[in-house]
Amino acid sequence: MAGYPHHFVTAHLGYPGYAHTTFVPASISNPANSVTQLSAAQINAGWVEHHSHDGRKYYYNTFTQQTTWEKPQELKTQREKILCNCPWKEFKSENGKPYYFNENTKQSVWIKPQELIDAENQAAACNSAVNATVPEQPPSIPPVTPCTPATPKDDVNKPPEPSEIERAMKATLASFDTSDTGPSSISIPLPPEKVDDSDKDESDEEKPVSNPHITTFSPNTQTVPEYKTRGEMAEGLRRLFRDCNVPGGATWEQALKLISGDPRYCILRTFNEKKQIFNVYKTQRLKEEREEQRIRIKRAKEDLEKYLLKCNKLHSTMSYRRVDQLLSDTKEWTDVPDRDRREIFDDVIQEVGKREREEAKILRKRNIRVFNEILSEMLDLTYRTTWSEAQQMLLDNTRFTGDVDLQNLDKEDALVCFEEHICMLEQEHDEDKERERRRQKREQRKNREAFIVLLDELHEQKLLTSMSLWKDLYHIINK
């Protein structure tokens, strides 16, 4: 039996717990054949589907001893090959809603892309063409009979003579030094990324036997970065999740589709360690996403508030519904949820109302000042002028008619300004009269004083005596 390699014999045993049937090509019935002498067609035909202990499917090549989680290209149908070439893949969210992810651009959308629709139509057309033709019969491959003793029904029906390959298989089993007497102690190895150290406590039927004669070929031939400590390995795997943009709400299956093609995925060998690091990354990523969302919403609120404060269309008397209609196509408005928009709208409306009141107050002061200046420049306006006469004068004034803001002056304010101006004119008139009265009084006082001086001079000249009459002195004083 030295001519049969161990990996050849063990690859064709029926293992408990694996629902499959293994077929051996007729070309390898000769014990002298080896893996290196197999053709490409034989290697392609060696792929067999298996199920791991957790129910997941994986594929094992009985010739190359290669294991992989992905379905080999040789086992894919024409429809699967067409869909595999399409970068868009369909997934389902946690609530069951389908979405579509582009493996090249890392873009996800809710609506099925046209590229995926075309690929499905092409695959459907291919299936229709295949169903219309007569399928070719696969080459006849004799199955290997499991190494289990046959139970005779009677003395007449005896079991057939064991074939040469069956005898080789039995001899190989007998050469193994193990306490188990059945083939359950030998199993097809799982892919490397699913080996879990926590399974060491399970029964021998669930543990694959390490065979030094079997060489496992990894599907990923890229070099894995070197890490010295397990902490660096864990950090490298966390960096892999981040580099692949794995979202915080992703499941392990969704994350596996994004990172399985990277060589850093094989940094840690056990499934539990990978899952534990993924859970830690997921928790941290969720916190970061919530913080990013909070900052994004805060920035959107600030942008919306600035936009509304600068918007010339917004007035303090407008309703939320009216503003929603005006700004429905504005990015700053649509980026903020409705509830937050209402709160920002209420705050902005109050601010706009306050600003409008301040502006109206400033404008009113300005109009009153300008109106008073115009009234002061109107020389024809006296304290006896009526309001109707003043209005007609204002219509003839070019400065008043050319000022647009002044035309919006409240009539009550204009009337108050006119009354104040008339009062001022009356006061000026009264002051002029008082000044004239005082001037005349002062002049009269001076005249009296000068007349007294004249009388004194006449008395010194002996022209004025106690016996003098006014009629005698009048002609002298009159001179």
CSV table of C-alpha atoms in Angstrom, one decimal:
chain,number,residue,atom,x,y,z
A,1,MET,CA,0.0,0.0,0.0
A,2,ALA,CA,3.0,2.3,-0.1
A,3,GLY,CA,1.9,3.3,-3.6
A,4,TYR,CA,-1.2,5.1,-2.3
A,5,PRO,CA,-0.6,8.5,-0.7
A,6,HIS,CA,-2.5,9.1,2.5
A,7,HIS,CA,-4.1,12.2,1.1
A,8,PHE,CA,-5.4,10.2,-1.8
A,9,VAL,CA,-7.1,7.6,0.3
A,10,THR,CA,-8.5,9.8,3.0
A,11,ALA,CA,-10.0,12.1,0.5
A,12,HIS,CA,-12.3,9.4,-0.8
A,13,LEU,CA,-13.8,8.2,2.5
A,14,GLY,CA,-17.4,8.8,3.5
A,15,TYR,CA,-17.4,10.9,6.6
A,16,PRO,CA,-20.2,11.1,9.2
A,17,GLY,CA,-21.9,14.4,9.3
A,18,TYR,CA,-21.2,15.4,5.7
A,19,ALA,CA,-24.1,15.0,3.3
A,20,HIS,CA,-22.3,14.3,0.1
A,21,THR,CA,-21.3,11.5,-2.3
A,22,THR,CA,-17.7,11.4,-3.5
A,23,PHE,CA,-16.8,10.1,-6.9
A,24,VAL,CA,-13.4,9.0,-8.1
A,25,PRO,CA,-12.5,9.3,-11.8
A,26,ALA,CA,-11.7,6.0,-13.4
A,27,SER,CA,-8.3,7.3,-14.5
A,28,ILE,CA,-7.0,7.2,-10.9
A,29,SER,CA,-7.8,3.6,-10.2
A,30,ASN,CA,-4.1,2.8,-10.9
A,31,PRO,CA,-2.2,3.1,-7.6
A,32,ALA,CA,0.8,4.5,-9.4
A,33,ASN,CA,-1.0,7.8,-10.2
A,34,SER,CA,-0.2,10.9,-8.1
A,35,VAL,CA,-1.6,14.4,-7.7
A,36,THR,CA,1.2,15.8,-9.9
A,37,GLN,CA,0.2,13.5,-12.7
A,38,LEU,CA,-3.5,14.6,-12.8
A,39,SER,CA,-4.8,16.6,-15.7
A,40,ALA,CA,-6.6,19.9,-15.3
A,41,ALA,CA,-10.0,18.3,-16.1
A,42,GLN,CA,-9.5,15.8,-13.3
A,43,ILE,CA,-8.5,18.5,-10.8
A,44,ASN,CA,-11.6,20.5,-11.7
A,45,ALA,CA,-13.8,17.4,-11.3
A,46,GLY,CA,-12.3,16.9,-7.8
A,47,TRP,CA,-14.4,19.7,-6.1
A,48,VAL,CA,-16.9,18.4,-3.6
A,49,GLU,CA,-19.4,20.3,-1.5
A,50,HIS,CA,-19.3,19.8,2.3
A,51,HIS,CA,-20.9,21.4,5.4
A,52,SER,CA,-19.0,22.6,8.5
A,53,HIS,CA,-20.2,22.1,12.1
A,54,ASP,CA,-22.1,25.4,12.0
A,55,GLY,CA,-23.9,24.5,8.8
A,56,ARG,CA,-21.9,26.6,6.4
A,57,LYS,CA,-21.0,25.3,3.0
A,58,TYR,CA,-17.4,24.9,1.9
A,59,TYR,CA,-15.7,23.1,-0.9
A,60,TYR,CA,-12.9,20.6,-0.9
A,61,ASN,CA,-10.7,19.4,-3.8
A,62,THR,CA,-10.0,15.7,-3.4
A,63,PHE,CA,-6.9,16.0,-5.6
A,64,THR,CA,-5.2,19.2,-4.5
A,65,GLN,CA,-6.4,19.0,-0.9
A,66,GLN,CA,-7.5,22.6,-1.3
A,67,THR,CA,-10.4,24.0,0.8
A,68,THR,CA,-12.3,27.2,0.2
A,69,TRP,CA,-15.5,29.0,1.4
A,70,GLU,CA,-16.2,30.4,-2.0
A,71,LYS,CA,-17.8,28.2,-4.6
A,72,PRO,CA,-15.1,27.2,-7.2
A,73,GLN,CA,-15.4,28.5,-10.7
A,74,GLU,CA,-15.7,24.9,-12.0
A,75,LEU,CA,-18.9,24.2,-10.0
A,76,LYS,CA,-20.6,27.4,-10.9
A,77,THR,CA,-23.4,27.4,-13.5
A,78,GLN,CA,-23.3,29.7,-16.5
A,79,ARG,CA,-25.8,32.0,-14.7
A,80,GLU,CA,-23.6,32.1,-11.6
A,81,LYS,CA,-20.6,33.0,-13.7
A,82,ILE,CA,-22.4,35.8,-15.4
A,83,LEU,CA,-23.6,37.3,-12.1
A,84,CYS,CA,-20.2,36.8,-10.5
A,85,ASN,CA,-18.6,39.1,-13.2
A,86,CYS,CA,-21.1,41.8,-12.2
A,87,PRO,CA,-19.6,44.1,-9.5
A,88,TRP,CA,-23.1,44.7,-8.0
A,89,LYS,CA,-24.1,42.2,-5.3
A,90,GLU,CA,-27.4,41.9,-3.5
A,91,PHE,CA,-27.6,41.9,0.3
A,92,LYS,CA,-30.3,42.4,2.9
A,93,SER,CA,-30.4,44.8,5.8
A,94,GLU,CA,-31.3,43.8,9.3
A,95,ASN,CA,-34.9,44.5,8.7
A,96,GLY,CA,-34.9,42.3,5.6
A,97,LYS,CA,-34.9,45.1,3.0
A,98,PRO,CA,-32.6,44.3,0.0
A,99,TYR,CA,-29.9,46.7,-1.0
A,100,TYR,CA,-27.1,46.5,-3.5
A,101,PHE,CA,-23.3,46.9,-3.0
A,102,ASN,CA,-20.6,47.6,-5.6
A,103,GLU,CA,-17.4,45.7,-4.8
A,104,ASN,CA,-15.3,48.0,-6.9
A,105,THR,CA,-16.5,51.5,-5.9
A,106,LYS,CA,-17.7,50.4,-2.4
A,107,GLN,CA,-21.1,52.2,-3.1
A,108,SER,CA,-24.4,50.9,-1.7
A,109,VAL,CA,-27.8,51.8,-3.1
A,110,TRP,CA,-31.4,50.8,-2.4
A,111,ILE,CA,-32.5,50.7,-6.0
A,112,LYS,CA,-31.3,47.8,-8.2
A,113,PRO,CA,-28.7,49.1,-10.6
A,114,GLN,CA,-29.3,48.7,-14.3
A,115,GLU,CA,-26.0,46.8,-14.7
A,116,LEU,CA,-27.2,44.1,-12.3
A,117,ILE,CA,-30.6,44.0,-14.2
A,118,ASP,CA,-28.8,43.5,-17.5
A,119,ALA,CA,-26.6,40.7,-16.0
A,120,GLU,CA,-29.7,38.9,-14.6
A,121,ASN,CA,-31.5,39.2,-18.0
A,122,GLN,CA,-28.4,37.8,-19.7
A,123,ALA,CA,-28.2,34.9,-17.2
A,124,ALA,CA,-32.0,34.2,-17.7
A,125,ALA,CA,-31.5,34.1,-21.4
A,126,CYS,CA,-28.5,31.8,-21.0
A,127,ASN,CA,-30.6,29.4,-18.8
A,128,SER,CA,-33.4,29.4,-21.4
A,129,ALA,CA,-30.9,28.5,-24.1
A,130,VAL,CA,-29.5,25.7,-22.0
A,131,ASN,CA,-32.9,24.3,-21.1
A,132,ALA,CA,-33.8,24.3,-24.8
A,133,THR,CA,-30.9,22.0,-25.7
A,134,VAL,CA,-30.4,18.4,-24.6
A,135,PRO,CA,-28.0,18.2,-21.7
A,136,GLU,CA,-24.9,16.2,-22.3
A,137,GLN,CA,-24.4,13.1,-20.2
A,138,PRO,CA,-21.6,13.5,-17.7
A,139,PRO,CA,-18.7,11.0,-17.9
A,140,SER,CA,-19.4,7.9,-16.0
A,141,ILE,CA,-17.5,7.9,-12.7
A,142,PRO,CA,-17.7,4.9,-10.6
A,143,PRO,CA,-18.4,5.7,-6.9
A,144,VAL,CA,-16.2,4.5,-4.2
A,145,THR,CA,-17.9,2.1,-1.8
A,146,PRO,CA,-17.6,3.2,1.9
A,147,CYS,CA,-15.5,1.0,4.2
A,148,THR,CA,-18.5,-0.4,6.1
A,149,PRO,CA,-19.1,-4.1,6.4
A,150,ALA,CA,-22.1,-5.4,4.4
A,151,THR,CA,-24.8,-7.1,6.2
A,152,PRO,CA,-25.7,-10.4,4.5
A,153,LYS,CA,-29.4,-11.1,4.2
A,154,ASP,CA,-29.0,-14.8,3.7
A,155,ASP,CA,-26.4,-17.4,2.8
A,156,VAL,CA,-27.3,-17.2,-0.9
A,157,ASN,CA,-26.6,-13.4,-1.4
A,158,LYS,CA,-22.9,-13.0,-0.6
A,159,PRO,CA,-21.1,-9.7,-0.8
A,160,PRO,CA,-19.0,-9.2,-3.9
A,161,GLU,CA,-15.3,-9.5,-3.8
A,162,PRO,CA,-13.7,-6.2,-2.6
A,163,SER,CA,-12.1,-4.2,-5.4
A,164,GLU,CA,-8.4,-3.3,-5.5
A,165,ILE,CA,-9.0,0.2,-4.3
A,166,GLU,CA,-11.2,-1.0,-1.4
A,167,ARG,CA,-8.5,-3.3,-0.2
A,168,ALA,CA,-6.0,-0.4,-0.4
A,169,MET,CA,-8.3,1.8,1.6
A,170,LYS,CA,-8.7,-0.9,4.3
A,171,ALA,CA,-5.0,-1.4,4.5
A,172,THR,CA,-4.4,2.3,4.9
A,173,LEU,CA,-7.0,2.5,7.7
A,174,ALA,CA,-5.3,-0.3,9.5
A,175,SER,CA,-1.9,1.5,9.3
A,176,PHE,CA,-3.2,4.4,11.3
A,177,ASP,CA,-2.3,4.2,15.0
A,178,THR,CA,-5.6,5.5,16.6
A,179,SER,CA,-8.0,4.3,19.2
A,180,ASP,CA,-11.0,4.9,17.0
A,181,THR,CA,-12.0,1.9,14.9
A,182,GLY,CA,-14.2,3.7,12.4
A,183,PRO,CA,-13.5,6.2,9.7
A,184,SER,CA,-14.9,9.0,11.9
A,185,SER,CA,-11.4,9.8,13.1
A,186,ILE,CA,-10.5,11.2,9.7
A,187,SER,CA,-12.2,14.2,8.2
A,188,ILE,CA,-11.7,16.7,5.4
A,189,PRO,CA,-10.0,19.8,6.8
A,190,LEU,CA,-12.0,23.0,6.9
A,191,PRO,CA,-10.7,26.2,5.3
A,192,PRO,CA,-8.0,27.9,7.4
A,193,GLU,CA,-10.1,30.9,8.5
A,194,LYS,CA,-12.7,28.7,10.2
A,195,VAL,CA,-10.4,26.8,12.5
A,196,ASP,CA,-11.4,27.6,16.1
A,197,ASP,CA,-9.3,26.8,19.2
A,198,SER,CA,-12.5,26.6,21.3
A,199,ASP,CA,-13.4,23.4,19.5
A,200,LYS,CA,-10.6,21.5,21.3
A,201,ASP,CA,-13.0,20.3,24.0
A,202,GLU,CA,-15.4,18.7,21.5
A,203,SER,CA,-15.5,15.0,20.7
A,204,ASP,CA,-13.1,13.3,18.3
A,205,GLU,CA,-15.8,12.9,15.7
A,206,GLU,CA,-15.9,16.7,15.2
A,207,LYS,CA,-12.1,17.3,15.1
A,208,PRO,CA,-10.1,16.8,11.9
A,209,VAL,CA,-7.0,14.7,12.2
A,210,SER,CA,-3.8,16.5,11.3
A,211,ASN,CA,-2.0,14.6,8.6
A,212,PRO,CA,1.6,15.6,7.8
A,213,HIS,CA,1.3,14.1,4.3
A,214,ILE,CA,-1.4,16.5,3.3
A,215,THR,CA,-0.5,20.0,2.1
A,216,THR,CA,-3.2,22.6,2.4
A,217,PHE,CA,-3.3,25.2,-0.4
A,218,SER,CA,-4.7,28.6,0.7
A,219,PRO,CA,-6.9,30.3,-1.9
A,220,ASN,CA,-5.2,33.6,-1.1
A,221,THR,CA,-1.6,33.6,-2.2
A,222,GLN,CA,-0.9,37.2,-1.2
A,223,THR,CA,1.7,37.8,1.5
A,224,VAL,CA,0.4,38.5,5.0
A,225,PRO,CA,2.1,41.4,6.9
A,226,GLU,CA,4.3,40.3,9.8
A,227,TYR,CA,3.3,41.1,13.4
A,228,LYS,CA,5.3,40.3,16.4
A,229,THR,CA,2.7,40.3,19.2
A,230,ARG,CA,-1.0,39.3,19.4
A,231,GLY,CA,-1.8,42.9,20.2
A,232,GLU,CA,-0.3,44.0,16.9
A,233,MET,CA,-2.2,41.3,15.2
A,234,ALA,CA,-5.5,42.5,16.7
A,235,GLU,CA,-4.7,46.0,15.8
A,236,GLY,CA,-3.9,44.9,12.2
A,237,LEU,CA,-7.3,43.2,12.0
A,238,ARG,CA,-9.0,46.3,13.3
A,239,ARG,CA,-7.2,48.4,10.8
A,240,LEU,CA,-8.4,46.0,8.1
A,241,PHE,CA,-12.0,46.6,9.1
A,242,ARG,CA,-11.4,50.3,9.0
A,243,ASP,CA,-9.6,50.3,5.7
A,244,CYS,CA,-12.4,48.3,4.1
A,245,ASN,CA,-14.9,50.8,5.5
A,246,VAL,CA,-16.9,48.2,7.3
A,247,PRO,CA,-19.9,50.0,8.8
A,248,GLY,CA,-20.8,49.8,12.5
A,249,GLY,CA,-24.2,48.2,11.8
A,250,ALA,CA,-22.8,45.5,9.6
A,251,THR,CA,-23.1,41.8,10.5
A,252,TRP,CA,-20.2,39.4,10.5
A,253,GLU,CA,-21.4,37.9,7.2
A,254,GLN,CA,-21.5,41.3,5.6
A,255,ALA,CA,-18.1,42.3,7.0
A,256,LEU,CA,-16.6,39.0,5.8
A,257,LYS,CA,-17.6,39.7,2.2
A,258,LEU,CA,-15.7,43.0,2.4
A,259,ILE,CA,-12.5,41.7,4.0
A,260,SER,CA,-12.1,38.1,3.0
A,261,GLY,CA,-10.0,39.0,0.0
A,262,ASP,CA,-7.4,40.9,2.0
A,263,PRO,CA,-4.4,38.9,3.2
A,264,ARG,CA,-4.6,40.6,6.6
A,265,TYR,CA,-7.7,38.5,7.3
A,266,CYS,CA,-5.5,35.5,8.0
A,267,ILE,CA,-3.5,37.3,10.8
A,268,LEU,CA,-5.5,35.5,13.4
A,269,ARG,CA,-6.4,31.9,12.8
A,270,THR,CA,-9.3,31.3,15.2
A,271,PHE,CA,-12.8,32.4,14.4
A,272,ASN,CA,-13.6,33.4,18.0
A,273,GLU,CA,-10.7,35.9,18.1
A,274,LYS,CA,-11.7,37.4,14.8
A,275,LYS,CA,-15.3,37.7,15.9
A,276,GLN,CA,-14.3,39.2,19.2
A,277,ILE,CA,-12.2,41.8,17.5
A,278,PHE,CA,-15.0,42.5,15.1
A,279,ASN,CA,-17.4,43.1,18.0
A,280,VAL,CA,-15.0,45.5,19.6
A,281,TYR,CA,-14.5,47.3,16.3
A,282,LYS,CA,-18.2,47.4,15.7
A,283,THR,CA,-18.9,49.0,19.1
A,284,GLN,CA,-16.2,51.6,18.6
A,285,ARG,CA,-17.3,52.2,15.0
A,286,LEU,CA,-20.9,52.7,16.1
A,287,LYS,CA,-19.8,55.3,18.6
A,288,GLU,CA,-17.8,57.1,16.0
A,289,GLU,CA,-20.7,57.0,13.5
A,290,ARG,CA,-23.0,58.4,16.1
A,291,GLU,CA,-20.5,61.2,16.9
A,292,GLU,CA,-20.0,61.8,13.2
A,293,GLN,CA,-23.7,62.0,12.7
A,294,ARG,CA,-24.1,64.3,15.6
A,295,ILE,CA,-21.4,66.6,14.2
A,296,ARG,CA,-22.9,66.4,10.8
A,297,ILE,CA,-26.4,67.3,12.0
A,298,LYS,CA,-25.0,70.1,14.1
A,299,ARG,CA,-23.1,71.5,11.1
A,300,ALA,CA,-26.2,71.2,9.0
A,301,LYS,CA,-28.3,73.0,11.6
A,302,GLU,CA,-25.7,75.8,11.7
A,303,ASP,CA,-25.6,76.1,7.9
A,304,LEU,CA,-29.4,76.2,7.8
A,305,GLU,CA,-29.6,78.9,10.4
A,306,LYS,CA,-27.0,81.0,8.6
A,307,TYR,CA,-28.8,80.5,5.3
A,308,LEU,CA,-32.2,81.5,6.8
A,309,LEU,CA,-30.7,84.6,8.5
A,310,LYS,CA,-29.2,85.7,5.2
A,311,CYS,CA,-32.2,84.7,3.1
A,312,ASN,CA,-33.9,87.9,1.7
A,313,LYS,CA,-37.1,85.9,1.0
A,314,LEU,CA,-37.7,85.2,4.7
A,315,HIS,CA,-39.9,87.6,6.8
A,316,SER,CA,-41.2,87.4,10.3
A,317,THR,CA,-44.8,87.1,9.2
A,318,MET,CA,-44.2,84.0,7.0
A,319,SER,CA,-45.5,80.6,8.1
A,320,TYR,CA,-43.5,77.3,8.2
A,321,ARG,CA,-45.5,75.9,5.3
A,322,ARG,CA,-44.8,78.8,3.1
A,323,VAL,CA,-41.1,78.7,3.8
A,324,ASP,CA,-41.1,74.9,3.2
A,325,GLN,CA,-42.6,75.5,-0.2
A,326,LEU,CA,-40.0,78.2,-1.1
A,327,LEU,CA,-37.0,76.3,0.1
A,328,SER,CA,-38.0,72.7,-0.8
A,329,ASP,CA,-35.2,72.5,-3.4
A,330,THR,CA,-32.5,74.0,-1.2
A,331,LYS,CA,-29.8,71.7,0.0
A,332,GLU,CA,-29.4,73.5,3.4
A,333,TRP,CA,-33.1,73.0,4.0
A,334,THR,CA,-33.4,69.3,2.9
A,335,ASP,CA,-30.3,68.2,4.8
A,336,VAL,CA,-32.0,68.8,8.2
A,337,PRO,CA,-34.9,66.6,9.4
A,338,ASP,CA,-38.3,68.2,9.6
A,339,ARG,CA,-38.4,68.3,13.4
A,340,ASP,CA,-35.1,70.1,13.7
A,341,ARG,CA,-36.1,72.4,10.8
A,342,ARG,CA,-39.2,73.5,12.7
A,343,GLU,CA,-37.1,74.3,15.8
A,344,ILE,CA,-34.6,76.3,13.7
A,345,PHE,CA,-37.4,78.0,11.9
A,346,ASP,CA,-39.0,79.2,15.1
A,347,ASP,CA,-35.7,80.5,16.4
A,348,VAL,CA,-34.8,82.2,13.2
A,349,ILE,CA,-38.3,83.8,12.9
A,350,GLN,CA,-37.8,85.3,16.3
A,351,GLU,CA,-34.4,86.6,15.3
A,352,VAL,CA,-35.7,87.9,12.0
A,353,GLY,CA,-38.6,89.6,13.8
A,354,LYS,CA,-36.2,91.2,16.2
A,355,ARG,CA,-33.9,92.3,13.4
A,356,GLU,CA,-36.9,93.7,11.4
A,357,ARG,CA,-38.0,95.7,14.4
A,358,GLU,CA,-34.5,97.1,14.9
A,359,GLU,CA,-34.3,98.0,11.2
A,360,ALA,CA,-37.8,99.6,11.3
A,361,LYS,CA,-36.8,101.6,14.3
A,362,ILE,CA,-33.7,102.9,12.6
A,363,LEU,CA,-35.6,103.6,9.4
A,364,ARG,CA,-38.2,105.5,11.3
A,365,LYS,CA,-35.6,107.7,13.0
A,366,ARG,CA,-34.0,108.4,9.7
A,367,ASN,CA,-37.2,109.3,8.0
A,368,ILE,CA,-38.2,111.6,10.9
A,369,ARG,CA,-34.9,113.3,10.8
A,370,VAL,CA,-35.0,113.8,7.0
A,371,PHE,CA,-38.6,115.0,7.1
A,372,ASN,CA,-37.7,117.6,9.7
A,373,GLU,CA,-34.8,118.8,7.6
A,374,ILE,CA,-37.2,119.2,4.6
A,375,LEU,CA,-39.7,121.2,6.7
A,376,SER,CA,-36.9,123.5,7.9
A,377,GLU,CA,-35.8,124.1,4.4
A,378,MET,CA,-39.3,125.2,3.3
A,379,LEU,CA,-39.1,129.0,3.8
A,380,ASP,CA,-42.7,129.5,2.8
A,381,LEU,CA,-43.8,127.5,5.8
A,382,THR,CA,-44.9,129.8,8.7
A,383,TYR,CA,-46.5,129.3,12.0
A,384,ARG,CA,-49.9,130.1,10.3
A,385,THR,CA,-49.5,127.4,7.6
A,386,THR,CA,-52.1,124.5,7.9
A,387,TRP,CA,-51.4,120.8,7.4
A,388,SER,CA,-53.2,120.6,4.0
A,389,GLU,CA,-51.1,123.6,2.8
A,390,ALA,CA,-48.0,121.9,4.0
A,391,GLN,CA,-48.9,118.6,2.2
A,392,GLN,CA,-49.2,120.5,-1.1
A,393,MET,CA,-45.8,122.1,-0.5
A,394,LEU,CA,-44.3,118.7,0.2
A,395,LEU,CA,-45.5,117.4,-3.1
A,396,ASP,CA,-43.8,120.2,-4.9
A,397,ASN,CA,-40.5,119.5,-3.0
A,398,THR,CA,-38.1,117.4,-5.1
A,399,ARG,CA,-36.1,116.1,-2.2
A,400,PHE,CA,-39.3,114.7,-0.6
A,401,THR,CA,-40.6,113.1,-3.7
A,402,GLY,CA,-37.2,111.6,-4.7
A,403,ASP,CA,-36.7,109.7,-1.4
A,404,VAL,CA,-38.4,106.2,-1.7
A,405,ASP,CA,-38.0,105.4,2.0
A,406,LEU,CA,-39.4,108.7,3.0
A,407,GLN,CA,-42.6,108.0,1.0
A,408,ASN,CA,-43.3,105.1,3.5
A,409,LEU,CA,-43.2,107.5,6.5
A,410,ASP,CA,-46.2,106.9,8.7
A,411,LYS,CA,-48.7,109.7,8.4
A,412,GLU,CA,-49.0,110.0,12.1
A,413,ASP,CA,-45.3,110.5,12.4
A,414,ALA,CA,-45.4,113.1,9.6
A,415,LEU,CA,-48.2,115.0,11.3
A,416,VAL,CA,-46.4,114.9,14.6
A,417,CYS,CA,-43.3,116.3,12.9
A,418,PHE,CA,-45.4,119.1,11.3
A,419,GLU,CA,-47.0,120.0,14.6
A,420,GLU,CA,-43.6,120.1,16.3
A,421,HIS,CA,-42.3,122.3,13.5
A,422,ILE,CA,-45.3,124.7,13.6
A,423,CYS,CA,-44.8,124.9,17.4
A,424,MET,CA,-41.2,125.7,16.8
A,425,LEU,CA,-42.2,128.5,14.3
A,426,GLU,CA,-44.7,129.9,16.7
A,427,GLN,CA,-42.1,129.9,19.4
A,428,GLU,CA,-39.6,131.7,17.1
A,429,HIS,CA,-42.3,134.3,16.3
A,430,ASP,CA,-43.0,134.9,19.9
A,431,GLU,CA,-39.4,135.2,20.7
A,432,ASP,CA,-39.0,137.8,17.9
A,433,LYS,CA,-41.9,139.8,19.3
A,434,GLU,CA,-40.4,139.7,22.7
A,435,ARG,CA,-37.1,140.8,21.4
A,436,GLU,CA,-38.7,143.7,19.6
A,437,ARG,CA,-40.6,144.8,22.7
A,438,ARG,CA,-37.5,144.7,24.8
A,439,ARG,CA,-35.6,146.7,22.2
A,440,GLN,CA,-38.3,149.4,22.1
A,441,LYS,CA,-38.4,149.6,25.9
A,442,ARG,CA,-34.7,150.0,26.0
A,443,GLU,CA,-34.8,152.7,23.4
A,444,GLN,CA,-37.5,154.5,25.3
A,445,ARG,CA,-35.4,154.4,28.5
A,446,LYS,CA,-32.4,155.8,26.7
A,447,ASN,CA,-34.6,158.6,25.3
A,448,ARG,CA,-35.9,159.5,28.7
A,449,GLU,CA,-32.4,159.6,30.2
A,450,ALA,CA,-31.2,161.8,27.3
A,451,PHE,CA,-34.2,164.2,27.8
A,452,ILE,CA,-33.3,164.6,31.5
A,453,VAL,CA,-29.7,165.5,30.6
A,454,LEU,CA,-31.1,168.1,28.2
A,455,LEU,CA,-33.3,169.6,30.8
A,456,ASP,CA,-30.3,169.8,33.2
A,457,GLU,CA,-28.3,171.7,30.6
A,458,LEU,CA,-31.2,174.1,30.0
A,459,HIS,CA,-31.4,174.7,33.7
A,460,GLU,CA,-27.7,175.5,33.9
A,461,GLN,CA,-28.1,177.9,31.1
A,462,LYS,CA,-30.9,179.7,33.0
A,463,LEU,CA,-33.3,178.9,30.3
A,464,LEU,CA,-35.3,176.5,32.4
A,465,THR,CA,-36.6,177.8,35.7
A,466,SER,CA,-39.4,177.1,38.0
A,467,MET,CA,-41.5,179.7,36.3
A,468,SER,CA,-40.8,178.5,32.8
A,469,LEU,CA,-43.7,177.3,30.7
A,470,TRP,CA,-43.6,174.2,28.2
A,471,LYS,CA,-44.7,176.4,25.4
A,472,ASP,CA,-41.7,178.7,26.0
A,473,LEU,CA,-39.2,175.8,26.0
A,474,TYR,CA,-40.8,173.7,23.2
A,475,HIS,CA,-39.1,175.5,20.4
A,476,ILE,CA,-35.8,175.2,22.2
A,477,ILE,CA,-36.2,171.4,22.9
A,478,ASN,CA,-37.5,170.8,19.4
A,479,LYS,CA,-34.3,172.1,17.9
